[in-house]
Coordinates of C-alpha atoms and ligand atoms in Angstrom, one line a residue:
X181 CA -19.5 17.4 10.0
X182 CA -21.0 14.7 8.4
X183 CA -22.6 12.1 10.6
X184 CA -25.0 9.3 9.2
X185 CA -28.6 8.1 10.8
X186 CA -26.5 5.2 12.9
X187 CA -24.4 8.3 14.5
X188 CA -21.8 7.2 12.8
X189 CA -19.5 10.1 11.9
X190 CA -18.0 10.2 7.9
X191 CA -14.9 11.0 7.7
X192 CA -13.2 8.7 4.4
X193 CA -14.3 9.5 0.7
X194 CA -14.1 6.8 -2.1
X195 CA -14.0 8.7 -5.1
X196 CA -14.0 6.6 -8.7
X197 CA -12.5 8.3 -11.4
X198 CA -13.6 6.3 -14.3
X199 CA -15.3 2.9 -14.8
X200 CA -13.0 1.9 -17.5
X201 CA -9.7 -0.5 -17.2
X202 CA -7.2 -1.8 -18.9
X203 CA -7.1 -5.4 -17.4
X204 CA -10.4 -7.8 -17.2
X205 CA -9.4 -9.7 -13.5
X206 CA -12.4 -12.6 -13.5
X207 CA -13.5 -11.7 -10.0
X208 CA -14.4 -8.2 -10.8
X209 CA -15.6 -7.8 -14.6
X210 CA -16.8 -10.6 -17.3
X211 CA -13.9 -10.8 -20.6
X212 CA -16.3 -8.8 -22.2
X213 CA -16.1 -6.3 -20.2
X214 CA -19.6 -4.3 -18.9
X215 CA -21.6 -1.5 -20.5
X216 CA -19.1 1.1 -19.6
X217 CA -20.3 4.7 -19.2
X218 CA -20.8 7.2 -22.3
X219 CA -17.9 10.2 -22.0
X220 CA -20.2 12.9 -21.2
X221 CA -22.0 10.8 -18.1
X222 CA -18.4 10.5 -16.1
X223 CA -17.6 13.3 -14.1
X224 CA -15.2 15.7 -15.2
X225 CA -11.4 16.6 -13.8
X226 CA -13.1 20.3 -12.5
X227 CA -16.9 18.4 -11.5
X228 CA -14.3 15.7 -9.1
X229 CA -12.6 18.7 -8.0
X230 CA -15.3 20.4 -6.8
X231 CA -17.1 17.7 -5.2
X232 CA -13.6 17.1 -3.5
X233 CA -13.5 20.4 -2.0
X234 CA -16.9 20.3 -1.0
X235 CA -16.9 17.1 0.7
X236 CA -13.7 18.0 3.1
X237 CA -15.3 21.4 3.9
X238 CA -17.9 19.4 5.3
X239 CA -15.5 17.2 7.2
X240 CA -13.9 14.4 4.9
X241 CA -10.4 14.2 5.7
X242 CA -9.4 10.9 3.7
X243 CA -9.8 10.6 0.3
X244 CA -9.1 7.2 -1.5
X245 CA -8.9 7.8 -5.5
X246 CA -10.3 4.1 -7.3
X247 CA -12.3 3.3 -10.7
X248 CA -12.0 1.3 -12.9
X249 CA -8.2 1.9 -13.2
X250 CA -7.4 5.3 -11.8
X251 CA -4.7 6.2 -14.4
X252 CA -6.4 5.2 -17.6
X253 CA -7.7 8.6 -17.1
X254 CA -5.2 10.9 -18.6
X255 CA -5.9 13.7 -16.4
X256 CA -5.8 12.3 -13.8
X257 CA -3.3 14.0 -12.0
X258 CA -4.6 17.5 -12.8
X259 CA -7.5 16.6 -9.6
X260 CA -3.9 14.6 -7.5
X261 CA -2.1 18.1 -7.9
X262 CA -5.6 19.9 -7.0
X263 CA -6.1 17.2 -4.2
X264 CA -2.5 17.4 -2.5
X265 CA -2.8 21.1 -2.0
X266 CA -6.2 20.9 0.1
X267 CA -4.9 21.5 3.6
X268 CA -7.2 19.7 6.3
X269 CA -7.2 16.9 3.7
X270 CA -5.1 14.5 5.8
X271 CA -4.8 11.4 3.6
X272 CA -4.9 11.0 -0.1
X273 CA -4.7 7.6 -1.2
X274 CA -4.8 5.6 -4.6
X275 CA -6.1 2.0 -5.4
X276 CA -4.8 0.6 -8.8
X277 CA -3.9 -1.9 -10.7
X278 CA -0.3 -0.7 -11.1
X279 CA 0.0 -1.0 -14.9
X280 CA 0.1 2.1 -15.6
X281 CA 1.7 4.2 -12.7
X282 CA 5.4 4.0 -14.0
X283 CA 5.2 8.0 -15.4
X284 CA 3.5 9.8 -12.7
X285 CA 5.9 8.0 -9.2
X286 CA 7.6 10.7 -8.9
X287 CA 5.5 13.0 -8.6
X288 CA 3.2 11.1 -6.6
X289 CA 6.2 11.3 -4.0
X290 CA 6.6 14.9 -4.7
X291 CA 3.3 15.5 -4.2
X292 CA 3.1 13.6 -1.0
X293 CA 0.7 11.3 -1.8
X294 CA 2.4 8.0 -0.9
X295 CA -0.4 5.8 0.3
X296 CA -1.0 3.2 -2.4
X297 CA -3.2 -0.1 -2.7
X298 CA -1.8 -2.1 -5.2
X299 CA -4.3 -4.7 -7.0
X300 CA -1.9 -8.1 -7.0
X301 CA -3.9 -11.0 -7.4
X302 CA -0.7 -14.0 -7.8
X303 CA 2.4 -14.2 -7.7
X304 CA 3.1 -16.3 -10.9
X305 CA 2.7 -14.9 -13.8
X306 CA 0.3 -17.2 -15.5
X307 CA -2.2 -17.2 -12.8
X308 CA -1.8 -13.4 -12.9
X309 CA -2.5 -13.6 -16.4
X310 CA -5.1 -16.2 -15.8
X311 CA -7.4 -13.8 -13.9
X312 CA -6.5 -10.4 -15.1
X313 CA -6.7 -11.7 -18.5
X314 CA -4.0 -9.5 -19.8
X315 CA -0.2 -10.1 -20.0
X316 CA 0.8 -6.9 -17.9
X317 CA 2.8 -9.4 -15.2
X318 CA 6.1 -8.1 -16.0
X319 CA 5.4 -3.9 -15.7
X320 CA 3.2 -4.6 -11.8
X321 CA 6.0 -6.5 -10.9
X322 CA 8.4 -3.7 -11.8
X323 CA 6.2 -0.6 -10.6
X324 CA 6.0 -2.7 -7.3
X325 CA 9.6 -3.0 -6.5
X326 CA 10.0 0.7 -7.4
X327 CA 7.2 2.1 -5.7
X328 CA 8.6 0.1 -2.7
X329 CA 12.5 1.3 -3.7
X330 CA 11.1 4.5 -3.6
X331 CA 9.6 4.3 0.1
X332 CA 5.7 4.1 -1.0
X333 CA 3.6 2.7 2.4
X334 CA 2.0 -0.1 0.2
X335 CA -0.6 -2.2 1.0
X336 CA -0.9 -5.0 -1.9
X337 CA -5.0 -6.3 -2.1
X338 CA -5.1 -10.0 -3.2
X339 CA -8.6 -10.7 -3.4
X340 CA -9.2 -14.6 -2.6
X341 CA -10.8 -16.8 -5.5
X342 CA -11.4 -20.7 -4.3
X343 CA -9.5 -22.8 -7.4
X344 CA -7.5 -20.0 -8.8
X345 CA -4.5 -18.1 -6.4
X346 CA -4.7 -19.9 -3.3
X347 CA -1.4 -21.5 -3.9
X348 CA 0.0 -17.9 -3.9
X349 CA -1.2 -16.8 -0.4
X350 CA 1.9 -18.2 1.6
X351 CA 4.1 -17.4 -1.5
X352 CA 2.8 -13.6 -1.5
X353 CA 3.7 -13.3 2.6
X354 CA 7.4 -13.8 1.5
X355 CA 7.4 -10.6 0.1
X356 CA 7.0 -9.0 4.0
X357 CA 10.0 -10.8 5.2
X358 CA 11.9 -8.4 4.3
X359 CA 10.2 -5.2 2.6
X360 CA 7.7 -3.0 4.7
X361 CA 4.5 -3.7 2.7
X362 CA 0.9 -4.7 4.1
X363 CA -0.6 -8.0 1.9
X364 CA -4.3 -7.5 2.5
X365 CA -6.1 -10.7 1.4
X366 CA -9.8 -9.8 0.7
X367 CA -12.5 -12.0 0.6
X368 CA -14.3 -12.1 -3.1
X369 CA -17.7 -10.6 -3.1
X370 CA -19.9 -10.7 -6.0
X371 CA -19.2 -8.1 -7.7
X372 CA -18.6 -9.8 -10.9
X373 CA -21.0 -7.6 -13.5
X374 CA -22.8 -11.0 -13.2
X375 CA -20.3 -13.5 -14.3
X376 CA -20.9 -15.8 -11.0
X377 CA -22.9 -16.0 -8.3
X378 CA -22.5 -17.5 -4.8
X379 CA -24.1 -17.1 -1.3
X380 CA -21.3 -18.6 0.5
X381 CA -17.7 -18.5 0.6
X382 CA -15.3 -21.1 1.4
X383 CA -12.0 -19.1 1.8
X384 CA -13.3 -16.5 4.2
X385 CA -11.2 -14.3 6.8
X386 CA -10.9 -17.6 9.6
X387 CA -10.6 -19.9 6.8
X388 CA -7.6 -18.1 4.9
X389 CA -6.0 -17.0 8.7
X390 CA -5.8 -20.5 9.6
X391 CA -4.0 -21.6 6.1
X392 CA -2.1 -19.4 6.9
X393 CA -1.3 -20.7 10.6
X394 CA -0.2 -24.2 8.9
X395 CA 3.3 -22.2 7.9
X396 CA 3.0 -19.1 10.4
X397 CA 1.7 -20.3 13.6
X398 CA 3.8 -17.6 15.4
X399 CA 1.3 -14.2 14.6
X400 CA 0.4 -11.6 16.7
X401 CA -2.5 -9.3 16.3
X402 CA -1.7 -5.6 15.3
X403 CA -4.1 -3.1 17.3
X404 CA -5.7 -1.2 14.2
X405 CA -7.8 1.6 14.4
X406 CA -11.6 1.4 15.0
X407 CA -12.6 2.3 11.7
X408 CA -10.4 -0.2 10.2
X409 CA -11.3 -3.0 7.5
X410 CA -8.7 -5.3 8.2
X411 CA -8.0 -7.5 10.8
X412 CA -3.7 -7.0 10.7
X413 CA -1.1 -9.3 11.9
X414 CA 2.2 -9.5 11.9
X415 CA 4.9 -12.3 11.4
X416 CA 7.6 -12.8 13.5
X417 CA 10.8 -12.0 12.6
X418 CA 8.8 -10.2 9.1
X419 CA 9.5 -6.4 8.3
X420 CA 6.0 -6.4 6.6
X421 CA 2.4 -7.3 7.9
X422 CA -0.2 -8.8 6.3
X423 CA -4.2 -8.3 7.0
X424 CA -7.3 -9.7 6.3
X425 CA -10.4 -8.0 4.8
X426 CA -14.1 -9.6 5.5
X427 CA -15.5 -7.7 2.6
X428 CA -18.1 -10.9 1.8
X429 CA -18.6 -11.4 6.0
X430 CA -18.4 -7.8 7.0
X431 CA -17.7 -7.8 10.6
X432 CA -16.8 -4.0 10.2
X433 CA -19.4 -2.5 9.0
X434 CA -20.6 -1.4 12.6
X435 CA -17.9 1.6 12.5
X436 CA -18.2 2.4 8.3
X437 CA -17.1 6.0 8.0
X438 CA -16.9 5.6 4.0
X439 CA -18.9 7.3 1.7
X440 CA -18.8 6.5 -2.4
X441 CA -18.9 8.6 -5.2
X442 CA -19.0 6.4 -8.6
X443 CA -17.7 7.6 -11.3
X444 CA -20.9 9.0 -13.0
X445 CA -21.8 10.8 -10.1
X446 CA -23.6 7.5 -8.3
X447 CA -23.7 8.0 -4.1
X448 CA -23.5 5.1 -2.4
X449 CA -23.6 4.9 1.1
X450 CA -22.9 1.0 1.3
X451 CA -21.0 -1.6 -1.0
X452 CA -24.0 -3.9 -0.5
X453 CA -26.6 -1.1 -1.4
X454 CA -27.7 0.9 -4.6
X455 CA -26.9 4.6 -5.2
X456 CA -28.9 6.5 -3.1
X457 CA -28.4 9.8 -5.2
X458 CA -27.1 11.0 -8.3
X459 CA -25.1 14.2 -7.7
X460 CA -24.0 14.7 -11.5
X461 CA -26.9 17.3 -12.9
X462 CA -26.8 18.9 -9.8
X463 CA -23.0 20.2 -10.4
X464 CA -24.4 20.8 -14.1
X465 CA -26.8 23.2 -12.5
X466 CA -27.1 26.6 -10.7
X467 CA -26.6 26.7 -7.2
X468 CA -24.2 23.6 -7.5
X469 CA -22.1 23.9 -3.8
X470 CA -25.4 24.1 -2.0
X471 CA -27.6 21.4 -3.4
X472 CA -24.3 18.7 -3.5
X473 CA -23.6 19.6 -0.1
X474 CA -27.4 19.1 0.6
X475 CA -27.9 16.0 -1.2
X476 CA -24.9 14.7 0.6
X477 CA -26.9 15.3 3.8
X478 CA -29.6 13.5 2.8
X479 CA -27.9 10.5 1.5
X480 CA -26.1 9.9 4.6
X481 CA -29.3 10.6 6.9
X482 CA -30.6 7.2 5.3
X483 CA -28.0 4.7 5.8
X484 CA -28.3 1.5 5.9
X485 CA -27.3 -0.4 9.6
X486 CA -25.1 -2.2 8.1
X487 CA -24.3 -4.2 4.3
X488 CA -26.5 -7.3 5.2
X489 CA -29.4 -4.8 6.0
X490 CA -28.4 -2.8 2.5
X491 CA -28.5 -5.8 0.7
X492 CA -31.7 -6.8 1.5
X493 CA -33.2 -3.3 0.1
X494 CA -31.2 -4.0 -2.9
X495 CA -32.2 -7.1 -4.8
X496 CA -30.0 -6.5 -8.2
X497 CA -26.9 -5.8 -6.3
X498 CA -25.1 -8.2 -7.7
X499 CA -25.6 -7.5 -10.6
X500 CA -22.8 -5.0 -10.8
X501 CA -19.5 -4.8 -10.8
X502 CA -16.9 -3.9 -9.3
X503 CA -15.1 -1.3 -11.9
X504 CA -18.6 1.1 -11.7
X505 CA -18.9 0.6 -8.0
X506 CA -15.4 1.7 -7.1
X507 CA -14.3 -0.8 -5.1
Ligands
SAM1127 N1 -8.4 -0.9 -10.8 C1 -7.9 -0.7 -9.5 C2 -7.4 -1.9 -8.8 O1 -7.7 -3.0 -9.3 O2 -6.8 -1.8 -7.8 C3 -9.0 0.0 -8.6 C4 -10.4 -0.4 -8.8 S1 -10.7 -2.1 -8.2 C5 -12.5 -2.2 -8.5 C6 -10.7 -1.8 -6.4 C7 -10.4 -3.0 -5.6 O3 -11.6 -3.8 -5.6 C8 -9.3 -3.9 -6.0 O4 -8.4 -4.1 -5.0 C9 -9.9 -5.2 -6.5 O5 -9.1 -6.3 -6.2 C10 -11.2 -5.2 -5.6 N2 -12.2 -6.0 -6.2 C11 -12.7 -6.0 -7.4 N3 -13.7 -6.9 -7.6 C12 -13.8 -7.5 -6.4 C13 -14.6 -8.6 -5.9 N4 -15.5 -9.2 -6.7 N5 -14.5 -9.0 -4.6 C14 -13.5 -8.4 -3.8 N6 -12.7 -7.4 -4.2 C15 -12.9 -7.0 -5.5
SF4_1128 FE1 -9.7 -3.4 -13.4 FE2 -9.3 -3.2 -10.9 FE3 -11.5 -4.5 -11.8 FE4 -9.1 -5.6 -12.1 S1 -10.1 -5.2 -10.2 S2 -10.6 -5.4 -13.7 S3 -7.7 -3.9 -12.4 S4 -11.0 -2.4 -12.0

């Protein structure tokens, strides 16, 4: 079992697949994009695989698959087949941008692997455009409705930005009157690869839950597990729910039972913090199982208390973005 300095036990794996994407959304990456990884630095299919394996024989039972954009990577679904047939794995879960999921739904469903986050920062197309910087409006949309069609338990992140989708927020909730999706509205942290910085935020989790009293003053609270990121409510007389995510406030990092691989091998034990390890040359070497297991241990024996604490230790945090972090 793994269980950090703060007794706090780990249980959920964040595991990036590649750094790379196919869209440019202003919040995460600058239109330039950032110095992406060489090939030979990102981990391979078999390297994720066995870290995979690994990591739930020592007691992580939820893996969330992010990047960068999860299915840029063409083999991707060599490690989802691999994943989905590992036993006390009990949740297997994809973020993504949904641009490029269209080929592989089915057997996602086959698989079992139905939990998907799906990246959806507007509901009009040109402010979609506007952020992501790409004209791929038209296929989310249309991956969306089928992935819902097709009885996917979605949750749709909508990350926050002051001055650029907060006319969407109460437009977005119409989607859970009547389909059984989750809108998570995060707050924006900067994560940017240095495109902006800011030390405050104006739309924060009170702030956008009480815009969104002024339409929906009749919420409840949805009792959510301990672990939980989001604070989750539901609408009355709405099939959906929608939830809020203090990602710049954290209020939840008290009960973190994540843990993050980047992409390159990076191990990061808090958002707000820098890699703590690198585990890549150690698979490359002799003895691999043994010294990632052990450098596992030791990353998680020094955790930070909490991401305020982390950032503190971490001066050039954010400098970084988003796509290499993971999410
Ligand atoms: N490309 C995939 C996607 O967009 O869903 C997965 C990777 S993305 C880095 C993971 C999540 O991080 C997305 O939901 C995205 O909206 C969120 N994210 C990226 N940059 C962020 C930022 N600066 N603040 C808050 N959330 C951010
Ligand atoms: Fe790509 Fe996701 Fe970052 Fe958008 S948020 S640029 S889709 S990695």
């Amino acid at each position: 079992m793994l269980i950090d300095n703060h007794n706090r036990k780990i249980n959920y794996l964040r595991l990036a697949v590649t750094d790379r994407c196919n869209l440019r959304c202003n919040y995460c990456m600058p239109e330039a994009g950032i110095n992406f990884a060489e090939n030979n630095k990102l981990l391979s299919i078999e390297e994720l695989i066995t870290v995979s394996e690994n990591l739930v024989e020592l007691g992580i039972d939820k893996i969330r698959i992010t990047g960068g954009e999860p299915f840029v990577r063409k083999d991707l679904m060599v490690l989802m087949r691999k994943l989905a047939g590992i036993k006390a794995l009990k949740d297997i879960s994809v973020t993504t941008n949904a641009t490029l999921i269209g080929n592989h739904i089915d057997e996602l469903k086959a698989l079992g692997i139905t939990n998907i986050n799906l990246s959806l920062d507007a509901i009009d197309k040109e402010t979609f455009e506007k952020i992501t910087r790409r004209s791929q409006y038209e296929i989310v949309h249309r991956n969306l409705l089928r992935l819902i069609d097709e009885d996917f338990n979605i949750r749709i992140n909508f990350v926050v930005l002051d001055g650029q989708n907060t006319q969407d927020i109460l437009p977005i909730l119409e989607l859970t009157k009547h389909h059984n999706v989750s809108v998570r509205f995060l707050e924006e942290m900067p994560f940017n690869g240095g495109s902006r910085t800011f030390n405050t935020i104006k739309w924060d989790y009170k702030y956008i839950l009480e815009y969104i009293q002024t339409k929906y003053p009749d919420i409840t609270l949805i009792p959510s597990e301990k672990t939980s990121t989001s604070i989750n409510y539901k609408i009355k007389n709405h099939v959906g729910s929608f939830g809020l995510i203090p990602s710049f406030s954290r209020t939840f990092c008290g009960s973190c039972n994540r843990l993050r691989i980047s992409a390159t091998g990076d191990v990061i034990t808090c958002l707000y913090g820098k890699p703590v390890a690198n585990i890549r040359e150690v698979l490359r070497a002799h003895q691999a199982k043994e010294n990632l297991r052990d450098e596992i241990q030791k990353a998680i024996s020094t955790r930070a208390a909490n991401g305020f604490e982390a950032q503190q230790q971490n001066r050039g945090v954010f400098d970084n973005s988003m796509t290499s972090i993971g999410g």
